[in-house]
Coordinates of C-alpha atoms and ligand atoms in Angstrom, one line a residue:
X1 CA -5.2 83.3 -43.7
X2 CA -7.5 85.2 -41.4
X3 CA -5.4 87.8 -38.9
X4 CA -8.6 89.3 -37.2
X5 CA -10.5 87.3 -34.2
X6 CA -13.1 88.3 -31.7
X7 CA -11.3 85.6 -29.5
X8 CA -7.5 84.0 -29.4
X9 CA -7.6 81.0 -27.2
X10 CA -4.0 79.6 -26.5
X11 CA -3.6 75.6 -25.3
X12 CA -5.8 73.1 -26.9
X13 CA -6.3 70.7 -23.8
X14 CA -9.9 69.9 -23.1
X15 CA -10.6 73.5 -21.7
X16 CA -9.0 75.3 -24.5
X17 CA -10.8 73.3 -27.0
X18 CA -14.1 73.7 -25.2
X19 CA -13.8 77.3 -24.3
X20 CA -13.5 77.5 -28.2
X21 CA -16.4 75.7 -28.8
X22 CA -19.0 77.9 -26.6
X23 CA -17.3 81.3 -27.9
X24 CA -18.1 80.0 -31.4
X25 CA -21.6 79.3 -30.5
X26 CA -21.9 82.7 -29.1
X27 CA -21.0 84.1 -32.2
X28 CA -17.5 84.7 -32.0
X29 CA -14.8 84.1 -34.4
X30 CA -12.0 82.3 -32.7
X31 CA -8.8 81.2 -33.3
X32 CA -7.3 78.4 -31.1
X33 CA -3.3 77.9 -31.0
X34 CA -1.8 74.8 -29.6
X35 CA 2.0 74.2 -29.1
X36 CA 2.0 70.5 -29.6
X37 CA -0.2 68.0 -31.8
X38 CA -3.0 65.6 -31.0
X39 CA -3.0 63.1 -30.0
X40 CA -0.6 63.2 -27.0
X41 CA -0.7 62.5 -23.5
X42 CA -1.9 64.8 -20.9
X43 CA -2.9 64.6 -17.0
X44 CA -5.4 65.4 -15.1
X45 CA -8.0 62.5 -15.9
X46 CA -10.3 62.0 -13.4
X47 CA -14.0 63.5 -13.1
X48 CA -16.5 64.1 -10.6
X49 CA -20.4 64.1 -10.2
X50 CA -19.8 68.0 -9.9
X51 CA -17.2 68.3 -13.3
X52 CA -19.9 66.3 -15.2
X53 CA -22.9 68.2 -13.9
X54 CA -21.0 71.6 -15.2
X55 CA -20.1 69.7 -18.6
X56 CA -23.7 68.6 -19.3
X57 CA -25.0 72.0 -18.5
X58 CA -22.4 73.7 -20.7
X59 CA -23.3 71.3 -23.7
X60 CA -27.0 72.2 -23.0
X61 CA -26.7 76.1 -22.7
X62 CA -24.7 76.4 -25.6
X63 CA -26.1 73.7 -28.0
X64 CA -23.3 71.2 -28.1
X65 CA -25.2 68.0 -28.2
X66 CA -22.1 66.2 -29.3
X67 CA -20.4 66.7 -25.9
X68 CA -23.0 65.7 -23.7
X69 CA -22.6 62.2 -24.1
X70 CA -19.1 62.6 -22.4
X71 CA -20.9 63.3 -19.1
X72 CA -21.7 59.8 -18.0
X73 CA -20.2 56.4 -18.5
X74 CA -23.2 54.8 -20.0
X75 CA -23.9 57.5 -22.7
X76 CA -19.9 57.9 -23.2
X77 CA -20.0 53.9 -24.1
X78 CA -23.0 54.0 -26.5
X79 CA -21.9 57.2 -28.4
X80 CA -18.3 57.0 -28.5
X81 CA -16.7 53.7 -27.7
X82 CA -13.7 54.1 -29.4
X83 CA -12.9 57.0 -27.2
X84 CA -11.2 55.4 -24.4
X85 CA -12.1 56.4 -20.4
X86 CA -12.4 54.6 -17.2
X87 CA -15.2 54.2 -15.3
X88 CA -15.9 55.5 -11.9
X89 CA -18.0 54.9 -9.4
X90 CA -16.7 56.6 -6.5
X91 CA -13.9 57.4 -4.3
X92 CA -11.5 54.8 -2.9
X93 CA -9.0 55.7 0.0
X94 CA -6.7 53.1 1.5
X95 CA -4.3 53.8 4.5
X96 CA -2.8 51.1 6.0
X97 CA -5.8 48.5 7.0
X98 CA -8.3 51.3 7.0
X99 CA -10.5 52.1 3.8
X100 CA -13.0 55.0 3.0
X101 CA -15.2 54.4 0.2
X102 CA -17.6 57.0 -1.2
X103 CA -19.9 56.3 -4.1
X104 CA -20.4 58.9 -6.5
X105 CA -23.3 57.3 -8.4
X106 CA -25.6 54.5 -7.8
X107 CA -24.7 52.3 -10.9
X108 CA -22.5 52.4 -13.8
X109 CA -24.9 53.9 -16.5
X110 CA -24.7 57.2 -14.8
X111 CA -21.4 57.0 -13.5
X112 CA -18.3 59.7 -13.6
X113 CA -15.5 58.5 -15.7
X114 CA -11.8 58.8 -16.0
X115 CA -10.8 60.9 -19.2
X116 CA -8.1 59.0 -21.4
X117 CA -6.7 62.6 -22.3
X118 CA -5.0 61.7 -25.5
X119 CA -8.5 60.7 -27.0
X120 CA -10.7 62.8 -25.4
X121 CA -8.5 65.8 -25.9
X122 CA -7.9 65.0 -29.8
X123 CA -11.7 64.4 -30.2
X124 CA -12.5 68.1 -28.5
X125 CA -10.3 70.0 -30.9
X126 CA -12.0 68.1 -33.7
X127 CA -15.2 69.0 -32.7
X128 CA -13.8 72.8 -32.3
X129 CA -12.7 72.4 -35.7
X130 CA -15.9 70.8 -37.0
X131 CA -17.6 73.9 -35.6
X132 CA -15.4 76.6 -37.2
X133 CA -12.9 77.4 -35.2
X134 CA -9.5 78.1 -36.6
X135 CA -7.1 75.5 -35.1
X136 CA -3.3 75.8 -35.6
X137 CA -0.9 73.4 -34.2
X138 CA 2.7 73.3 -33.8
X139 CA 2.1 77.2 -32.7
X140 CA 4.9 79.3 -31.1
X141 CA 4.1 83.0 -30.2
X142 CA 7.4 85.0 -30.2
X143 CA 5.9 88.1 -30.1
X144 CA 2.6 89.4 -27.6
X145 CA 1.4 92.8 -27.4
X146 CA -1.7 94.3 -26.0
X147 CA -3.1 97.5 -27.1
X148 CA -6.0 99.2 -26.2
X149 CA -8.6 97.2 -28.2
X150 CA -7.1 94.4 -29.0
X151 CA -4.4 91.6 -28.5
X152 CA -1.5 90.9 -30.7
X153 CA 0.1 87.5 -31.4
X154 CA 2.8 87.0 -34.0
X155 CA 5.1 83.6 -34.5
X156 CA 4.8 80.5 -36.6
X157 CA 2.2 77.5 -36.5
X158 CA 4.3 74.6 -38.2
X159 CA 6.0 76.2 -41.3
X160 CA 3.3 79.0 -41.5
X161 CA 4.2 82.5 -40.0
X162 CA 0.9 84.0 -38.3
X163 CA 0.5 87.7 -37.5
X164 CA -3.2 87.7 -35.4
X165 CA -5.0 90.5 -33.6
X166 CA -7.8 89.5 -31.2
X167 CA -10.2 91.5 -29.1
X168 CA -9.7 89.0 -26.4
X169 CA -7.4 86.5 -25.4
X170 CA -7.7 83.4 -23.3
X171 CA -4.9 81.4 -21.5
X172 CA -5.7 77.9 -21.4
X173 CA -2.2 76.4 -21.3
X174 CA -2.1 75.1 -17.8
X175 CA -0.2 76.0 -14.6
X176 CA 2.9 78.6 -15.3
X177 CA 1.5 78.7 -18.9
X178 CA 1.8 81.1 -21.5
X179 CA 0.8 84.3 -19.9
X180 CA 2.3 83.7 -16.6
X181 CA 5.7 83.5 -18.3
X182 CA 5.1 86.2 -21.4
X183 CA 3.7 88.9 -19.0
X184 CA 6.4 88.0 -16.1
X185 CA 3.8 87.5 -13.8
X186 CA 4.9 86.4 -9.9
X187 CA 3.8 83.6 -8.1
X188 CA 1.5 83.7 -4.9
X189 CA 1.8 81.5 -2.0
X190 CA -1.2 79.1 -1.3
X191 CA -1.6 79.5 2.4
X192 CA -1.2 76.4 4.4
X193 CA -0.4 74.0 1.4
X194 CA 2.8 72.3 2.0
X195 CA 5.1 72.7 -0.7
X196 CA 4.8 69.3 -3.0
X197 CA 6.4 67.2 -5.8
X198 CA 4.8 64.6 -8.0
X199 CA 5.7 61.7 -10.3
X200 CA 3.6 60.1 -12.7
X201 CA 2.9 57.6 -15.9
X202 CA 0.8 55.6 -17.5
X203 CA 0.9 51.6 -16.9
X204 CA 0.0 48.3 -18.3
X205 CA -0.1 45.1 -16.5
X206 CA -1.8 46.6 -13.4
X207 CA -4.0 43.9 -11.5
X208 CA -6.8 44.9 -9.4
X209 CA -7.0 44.9 -5.9
X210 CA -7.1 41.4 -4.1
X211 CA -8.7 41.9 -1.2
X212 CA -11.7 44.3 -1.0
X213 CA -14.1 44.6 1.8
X214 CA -17.3 42.6 1.4
X215 CA -19.4 45.3 2.0
X216 CA -18.0 47.6 -0.4
X217 CA -20.7 49.7 -2.1
X218 CA -19.1 49.3 -5.8
X219 CA -16.0 47.4 -7.1
X220 CA -13.1 49.4 -5.5
X221 CA -10.8 49.5 -8.5
X222 CA -13.9 51.4 -10.8
X223 CA -12.8 54.3 -8.6
X224 CA -10.4 57.1 -8.3
X225 CA -7.9 54.8 -6.1
X226 CA -6.1 56.7 -3.1
X227 CA -3.1 55.3 -1.1
X228 CA -2.6 57.5 1.5
X229 CA 0.3 57.6 3.9
X230 CA 1.9 60.1 6.1
X231 CA 3.4 63.2 3.7
X232 CA 1.6 61.7 0.6
X233 CA -1.0 59.7 -1.7
X234 CA -0.8 57.6 -4.6
X235 CA -3.6 57.4 -7.2
X236 CA -4.5 55.1 -9.7
X237 CA -7.1 55.1 -12.6
X238 CA -8.2 52.7 -14.9
X239 CA -9.2 53.1 -18.5
X240 CA -11.1 50.8 -20.6
X241 CA -8.2 50.1 -22.9
X242 CA -5.8 48.2 -20.4
X243 CA -3.7 51.2 -19.6
X244 CA -4.1 52.6 -15.7
X245 CA -2.6 56.1 -14.5
X246 CA -0.8 56.3 -11.5
X247 CA 1.5 58.8 -9.7
X248 CA 2.3 60.0 -6.4
X249 CA 2.1 63.4 -4.9
X250 CA 4.3 64.1 -1.6
X251 CA 5.5 66.7 0.4
X252 CA 9.0 67.8 -0.1
X253 CA 10.7 65.6 2.7
X254 CA 8.7 62.3 1.3
X255 CA 10.1 63.4 -2.2
X256 CA 13.3 63.8 -1.4
X257 CA 13.4 60.9 0.8
X258 CA 12.2 58.9 -2.5
X259 CA 14.2 61.2 -4.8
X260 CA 11.2 61.6 -7.2
X261 CA 13.4 63.3 -9.5
X262 CA 15.1 60.1 -10.5
X263 CA 11.9 58.9 -12.2
X264 CA 11.2 55.1 -12.4
X265 CA 13.7 53.9 -9.8
X266 CA 11.7 56.2 -7.3
X267 CA 8.6 54.9 -8.3
X268 CA 10.1 51.1 -7.1
X269 CA 11.2 53.1 -4.2
X270 CA 7.7 54.2 -3.3
X271 CA 6.1 50.6 -4.2
X272 CA 8.6 49.0 -1.7
X273 CA 6.7 51.1 1.1
X274 CA 3.3 50.1 0.1
X275 CA 2.8 46.5 -0.3
X276 CA -0.5 46.1 -1.4
X277 CA 0.6 48.6 -4.5
X278 CA 3.7 46.5 -4.9
X279 CA 1.9 43.6 -5.6
X280 CA -0.7 45.1 -7.8
X281 CA 2.4 46.6 -9.7
X282 CA 4.4 43.4 -9.8
X283 CA 3.8 42.7 -13.7
X284 CA 3.2 46.2 -14.5
X285 CA 5.4 48.4 -16.8
X286 CA 5.2 52.0 -18.0
X287 CA 4.0 53.1 -21.1
X288 CA 5.1 56.5 -21.0
X289 CA 8.3 57.9 -19.9
X290 CA 8.1 59.1 -16.1
X291 CA 7.0 62.7 -15.1
X292 CA 8.7 64.8 -12.7
X293 CA 6.9 67.6 -11.2
X294 CA 9.3 69.8 -9.1
X295 CA 6.6 72.0 -7.8
X296 CA 3.0 70.9 -7.9
X297 CA 0.9 73.8 -6.5
X298 CA 0.6 77.2 -8.3
X299 CA -1.0 80.2 -7.9
X300 CA -0.6 83.1 -10.4
X301 CA -0.4 86.8 -8.8
X302 CA -2.5 88.0 -11.7
X303 CA -5.4 86.0 -13.5
X304 CA -7.0 88.4 -16.0
X305 CA -6.3 92.0 -17.5
X306 CA -8.1 94.0 -19.8
X307 CA -8.2 92.2 -22.6
X308 CA -7.3 88.8 -21.4
X309 CA -8.1 86.0 -18.8
X310 CA -6.5 82.9 -17.7
X311 CA -8.7 79.5 -17.5
X312 CA -8.7 78.4 -13.8
X313 CA -6.3 75.7 -14.8
X314 CA -3.9 78.2 -16.1
X315 CA -4.6 80.3 -13.2
X316 CA -3.3 78.0 -10.5
X317 CA -3.6 74.7 -9.4
X318 CA -3.2 72.8 -5.8
X319 CA -2.9 68.9 -6.1
X320 CA -4.7 66.3 -7.8
X321 CA -6.0 65.1 -4.5
X322 CA -10.2 64.9 -4.7
X323 CA -9.9 65.7 -8.5
X324 CA -10.9 69.4 -7.8
X325 CA -8.9 70.8 -11.2
X326 CA -11.8 69.6 -13.8
X327 CA -14.6 71.1 -11.8
X328 CA -12.6 74.5 -11.5
X329 CA -11.8 74.9 -14.8
X330 CA -15.4 73.8 -15.9
X331 CA -16.7 76.6 -13.4
X332 CA -14.0 79.1 -15.0
X333 CA -15.4 78.1 -18.4
X334 CA -18.8 78.9 -17.6
X335 CA -18.3 82.3 -15.9
X336 CA -16.0 83.5 -18.9
X337 CA -19.0 82.4 -21.5
X338 CA -21.5 84.4 -19.3
X339 CA -18.9 87.3 -19.6
X340 CA -18.3 86.7 -23.4
X341 CA -22.0 86.7 -23.7
X342 CA -23.4 89.5 -22.0
X343 CA -20.1 91.9 -22.0
X344 CA -17.8 91.6 -24.7
X345 CA -18.5 94.9 -26.1
X346 CA -19.2 96.6 -23.2
X347 CA -17.0 99.6 -21.4
X348 CA -17.2 97.2 -18.3
X349 CA -15.6 94.1 -19.5
X350 CA -12.4 94.8 -18.1
X351 CA -14.3 95.4 -14.7
X352 CA -15.9 91.6 -15.3
X353 CA -12.7 90.2 -15.8
X354 CA -11.5 91.5 -12.8
X355 CA -14.5 90.3 -10.8
X356 CA -13.6 86.7 -12.6
X357 CA -10.6 86.8 -11.4
X358 CA -11.2 87.3 -8.0
X359 CA -13.6 84.7 -7.7
X360 CA -11.1 82.1 -9.7
X361 CA -8.7 82.9 -7.0
X362 CA -11.3 82.6 -4.1
X363 CA -12.0 79.1 -5.3
X364 CA -8.6 78.4 -5.9
X365 CA -7.7 79.5 -2.0
X366 CA -10.9 77.2 -1.1
X367 CA -9.5 74.1 -2.7
X368 CA -6.2 74.9 -1.2
X369 CA -7.0 75.1 2.4
X370 CA -9.2 71.7 2.1
X371 CA -6.1 69.8 0.4
X372 CA -3.6 71.5 3.0
X373 CA -5.8 70.3 5.9
X374 CA -5.5 66.7 4.1
X375 CA -1.8 66.8 3.6
X376 CA -2.1 67.9 7.7
X377 CA -3.8 64.9 8.5
X378 CA -2.3 62.0 6.4
X379 CA -1.0 60.0 9.3
X380 CA -3.7 60.3 11.4
X381 CA -6.6 58.7 9.0
X382 CA -9.6 59.4 11.3
X383 CA -8.9 63.2 10.9
X384 CA -8.1 62.8 7.3
X385 CA -11.9 61.0 7.2
X386 CA -13.4 63.9 8.8
X387 CA -11.9 66.5 6.7
X388 CA -12.8 64.4 3.4
X389 CA -16.3 64.4 4.6
X390 CA -16.6 68.3 4.7
X391 CA -15.7 67.9 1.0
X392 CA -18.2 65.4 0.3
X393 CA -20.8 66.6 2.4
X394 CA -20.3 70.1 0.5
X395 CA -19.9 69.0 -3.1
X396 CA -23.1 66.7 -2.7
X397 CA -25.2 69.1 -1.6
X398 CA -23.9 71.8 -4.1
X399 CA -24.5 69.2 -6.7
X400 CA -28.2 68.4 -5.3
X401 CA -28.9 72.3 -5.2
X402 CA -27.6 72.7 -8.9
X403 CA -29.9 70.1 -10.0
X404 CA -33.0 71.3 -8.4
X405 CA -32.4 74.8 -10.1
X406 CA -31.2 76.0 -6.5
X407 CA -27.7 76.8 -7.4
X408 CA -28.2 79.8 -4.7
X409 CA -28.2 77.4 -1.9
X410 CA -24.7 76.6 -2.7
X411 CA -22.3 79.7 -3.4
X412 CA -18.6 79.2 -4.1
X413 CA -16.8 76.2 -4.6
X414 CA -16.8 73.9 -1.4
X415 CA -19.6 76.3 -0.3
X416 CA -17.3 78.9 0.8
X417 CA -19.5 81.8 0.4
X418 CA -22.0 80.1 2.3
X419 CA -22.8 82.4 5.3
X420 CA -22.7 80.0 7.9
X421 CA -21.2 76.8 6.0
X422 CA -18.1 79.0 4.7
X423 CA -16.4 80.7 7.8
X424 CA -17.0 77.5 10.1
X425 CA -15.7 75.3 7.8
X426 CA -12.4 77.5 7.2
X427 CA -12.3 77.4 11.0
X428 CA -12.2 73.7 11.3
X429 CA -10.1 73.4 8.3
X430 CA -7.4 75.3 10.5
X431 CA -8.1 73.1 13.5
X432 CA -7.0 70.1 11.3
X433 CA -3.5 71.3 11.6
X434 CA -3.6 70.0 15.3
X435 CA -6.8 68.2 15.6
X436 CA -8.0 67.8 19.4
X437 CA -10.4 65.1 20.3
X438 CA -13.5 66.6 19.7
X439 CA -12.4 67.6 15.9
X440 CA -14.6 64.7 14.3
X441 CA -17.4 65.4 16.2
X442 CA -17.4 69.2 15.2
X443 CA -17.2 68.5 11.7
X444 CA -20.1 66.2 11.8
X445 CA -22.1 69.0 13.4
X446 CA -21.1 71.6 11.0
X447 CA -21.7 69.3 8.1
X448 CA -25.4 68.1 9.3
X449 CA -27.5 70.9 7.7
X450 CA -25.9 70.1 4.4
X451 CA -25.4 66.1 4.7
X452 CA -27.6 64.6 1.9
X453 CA -25.5 61.3 1.6
X454 CA -25.6 59.9 5.3
X455 CA -22.0 61.2 5.5
X456 CA -20.1 60.4 9.2
X457 CA -23.2 57.6 10.2
X458 CA -21.0 55.0 12.1
X459 CA -23.2 52.4 11.0
X460 CA -21.8 52.8 8.0
X461 CA -18.4 52.1 8.9
X462 CA -16.8 54.1 6.1
X463 CA -18.5 52.6 3.1
X464 CA -21.0 55.3 1.6
X465 CA -23.4 54.1 -1.3
X466 CA -25.5 56.2 -2.8
X467 CA -29.0 55.9 -1.6
X468 CA -32.2 57.4 -2.3
X469 CA -33.7 57.3 1.0
X470 CA -30.8 59.6 2.1
X471 CA -31.8 62.4 -0.3
X472 CA -35.5 62.0 0.5
X473 CA -35.0 62.2 4.2
X474 CA -32.7 65.6 3.6
X475 CA -35.2 67.0 1.3
X476 CA -35.9 69.7 3.6
X477 CA -32.0 70.8 4.0
X478 CA -32.8 72.1 0.3
X479 CA -35.8 73.3 0.9
X480 CA -37.6 70.9 -1.4
X481 CA -40.4 68.4 -1.3
X482 CA -40.0 64.7 -1.4
X483 CA -41.9 64.9 -5.0
X484 CA -39.2 67.0 -6.2
X485 CA -36.2 64.8 -5.1
X486 CA -38.2 62.0 -6.7
X487 CA -38.3 63.7 -10.0
X488 CA -34.8 64.8 -9.6
X489 CA -33.8 61.2 -9.3
X490 CA -36.0 60.3 -11.9
X491 CA -34.4 63.0 -14.2
X492 CA -30.9 61.9 -13.6
X493 CA -31.3 58.2 -14.1
X494 CA -31.0 57.5 -10.7
X495 CA -33.4 54.4 -10.8
X496 CA -32.6 53.0 -14.9
X497 CA -30.4 50.2 -14.6
X498 CA -29.2 50.2 -18.2
X499 CA -26.4 47.6 -18.3
X500 CA -23.2 48.8 -20.3
X501 CA -20.4 47.1 -20.7
X502 CA -17.1 49.2 -21.2
Ligands
LIG1 C1 -0.3 65.1 -11.5 C2 -1.5 66.1 -12.0 C3 -3.1 65.3 -11.5 C4 -4.3 65.7 -12.2 N1 -5.3 64.7 -11.7 C5 -6.6 65.5 -12.3 C6 -7.7 64.9 -12.1 O1 -7.7 63.5 -11.7 N2 -8.8 65.2 -11.9 C7 -9.1 66.8 -12.1 O2 -10.3 66.8 -12.2 N3 -7.9 67.3 -12.4 C8 -6.8 66.8 -12.3 N4 -5.8 67.7 -12.3 C9 -5.7 68.8 -13.0 C10 -5.9 68.7 -14.8 O3 -4.9 68.7 -15.1 C11 -6.5 70.6 -15.3 O4 -7.6 70.6 -14.7 C12 -6.6 70.3 -16.9 O5 -5.8 69.5 -17.4 C13 -7.1 71.4 -17.4 O6 -7.3 71.3 -18.6 P1 -7.0 72.5 -19.5 O7 -7.4 71.7 -20.9 O8 -7.0 73.4 -19.3 O9 -5.1 72.3 -19.2 P2 -4.1 71.5 -19.8 O10 -4.4 69.9 -19.9 O11 -2.9 71.9 -19.1 O12 -3.9 71.7 -21.3 C14 -3.1 72.9 -21.7 C15 -2.6 72.6 -23.1 O13 -1.9 73.8 -23.6 C16 -0.8 73.4 -24.4 N5 0.1 74.7 -24.1 C17 1.0 75.0 -23.2 N6 1.7 76.0 -23.1 C18 1.4 76.3 -24.7 C19 2.0 77.6 -25.4 N7 2.8 78.4 -24.7 N8 1.4 77.8 -26.5 C20 0.5 76.9 -26.8 N9 -0.1 75.6 -26.3 C21 0.4 75.6 -25.1 C22 -0.3 72.3 -23.9 O14 0.3 71.6 -24.8 C23 -1.6 71.7 -23.4 O15 -2.2 70.9 -25.0 C24 -4.4 67.1 -12.3 C25 -3.2 68.1 -12.4 C26 -2.1 67.2 -12.2 C27 -0.5 68.2 -12.6

């Protein structure tokens, strides 16, 4: 068995497998170690336009054409109908009688998806193996040591003992994962974010929403559905195999009131508080054991060293709200791929990895400021909506800028490094903890130069479709001509109406 590698990756979720494939394409020898065995359930399922853009770009840049179809519902259904996923046309929010519907794609063919991770992660690890990545499952690493030039990993994979040496180690094991524990690292706080807990499972028999607004721009269940209440929220994500993922994230106060740690009985108590959800879950039953997380958020005090780095998903996590995890993970994979490509043998590798750690941490903090402000406004839906629009304006502007080849217009996750939007949005997010009467109007004023989706237009009554006209009217905000926007829309399949059945 080979023992010397350029790169060892610990953790074969989608992040580890994708990183392994990319490193292999860059000419590295790669070993990928996984403690479990595929297929297995994993959480973290809902993609976004930004995460799919990143996935598509990684598959093009690193010549992984078999990955590209996963970036859109239509190509996924045509290419890999056997890999379960869900159709995600947008973000649906319910709050008592109020709604907010934000469309993410104009039609199904180019829509986002929810990943049924048991299938997707299994597929990706087989793809990695097919390329030549040395994959070992049931891995237990008993000894980890770093020398000047390499990391040593000693342990067992199933019955097989290993003693591996790698010039670089990437941790893809998720929050509070392998390196955080092995190196005895500390946790850092995520300022502004309340401590939260979570309880979730997969279900069969979840019915669709009965009452949907006539003006809904897409079927409200073909989305990441959020039921928001004071101190928490519930997600419902439907897959095309009859299974739905559902769970709750809640502040400690609400989590303790519901006694989330008790599992299924707590889920029933939660449903009692949310009548619409209760009726949808009347016939439902959990097809996985309930999983309870005592602490959702996490931030490692150290995210990289001289010969190692954590993927963003191992370095930190805020909350599932708004599905920021995949986009952050893929951003980190892209950054690490560039470092590996250009600097793996250079003297400044360690400095580059430190730069990566700083960027990863500042993106995490940007996500945390946003989600902290959303938790602070959960009792007041109009302020919650205003904070959400900061997110939707920033990410749709960033997505358009990237698709126009003008990434420099959108620096940092949620534009947090943008010279005007960054500091001003930070101040507004701080104000969200005590929103005054001018809060929503001030959000509107701030997003206006970045607003490419008609967000906040009172005529839309919290229902935002994707309209070509909005983008065309906003062309000047991106320094683009109308012709460039039309070309962008054509390139991205905006006008194609292929009908796809999942
Ligand atoms: C409740 C919840 C809901 C979420 N929902 C969303 C969402 O809807 N959208 C979104 O974008 N993000 C979401 N996230 C975040 C998302 O889960 C992560 O971004 C994503 O899973 C990262 O993928 P990954 O492959 O890097 O890590 P993971 O999916 O965490 O995979 C880690 C892998 O490492 C393996 N492993 C762990 N320890 C070891 C070890 N010591 N040795 C070897 N192997 C090990 C595990 O078995 C696993 O296979 C959610 C997170 C949570 C907690």
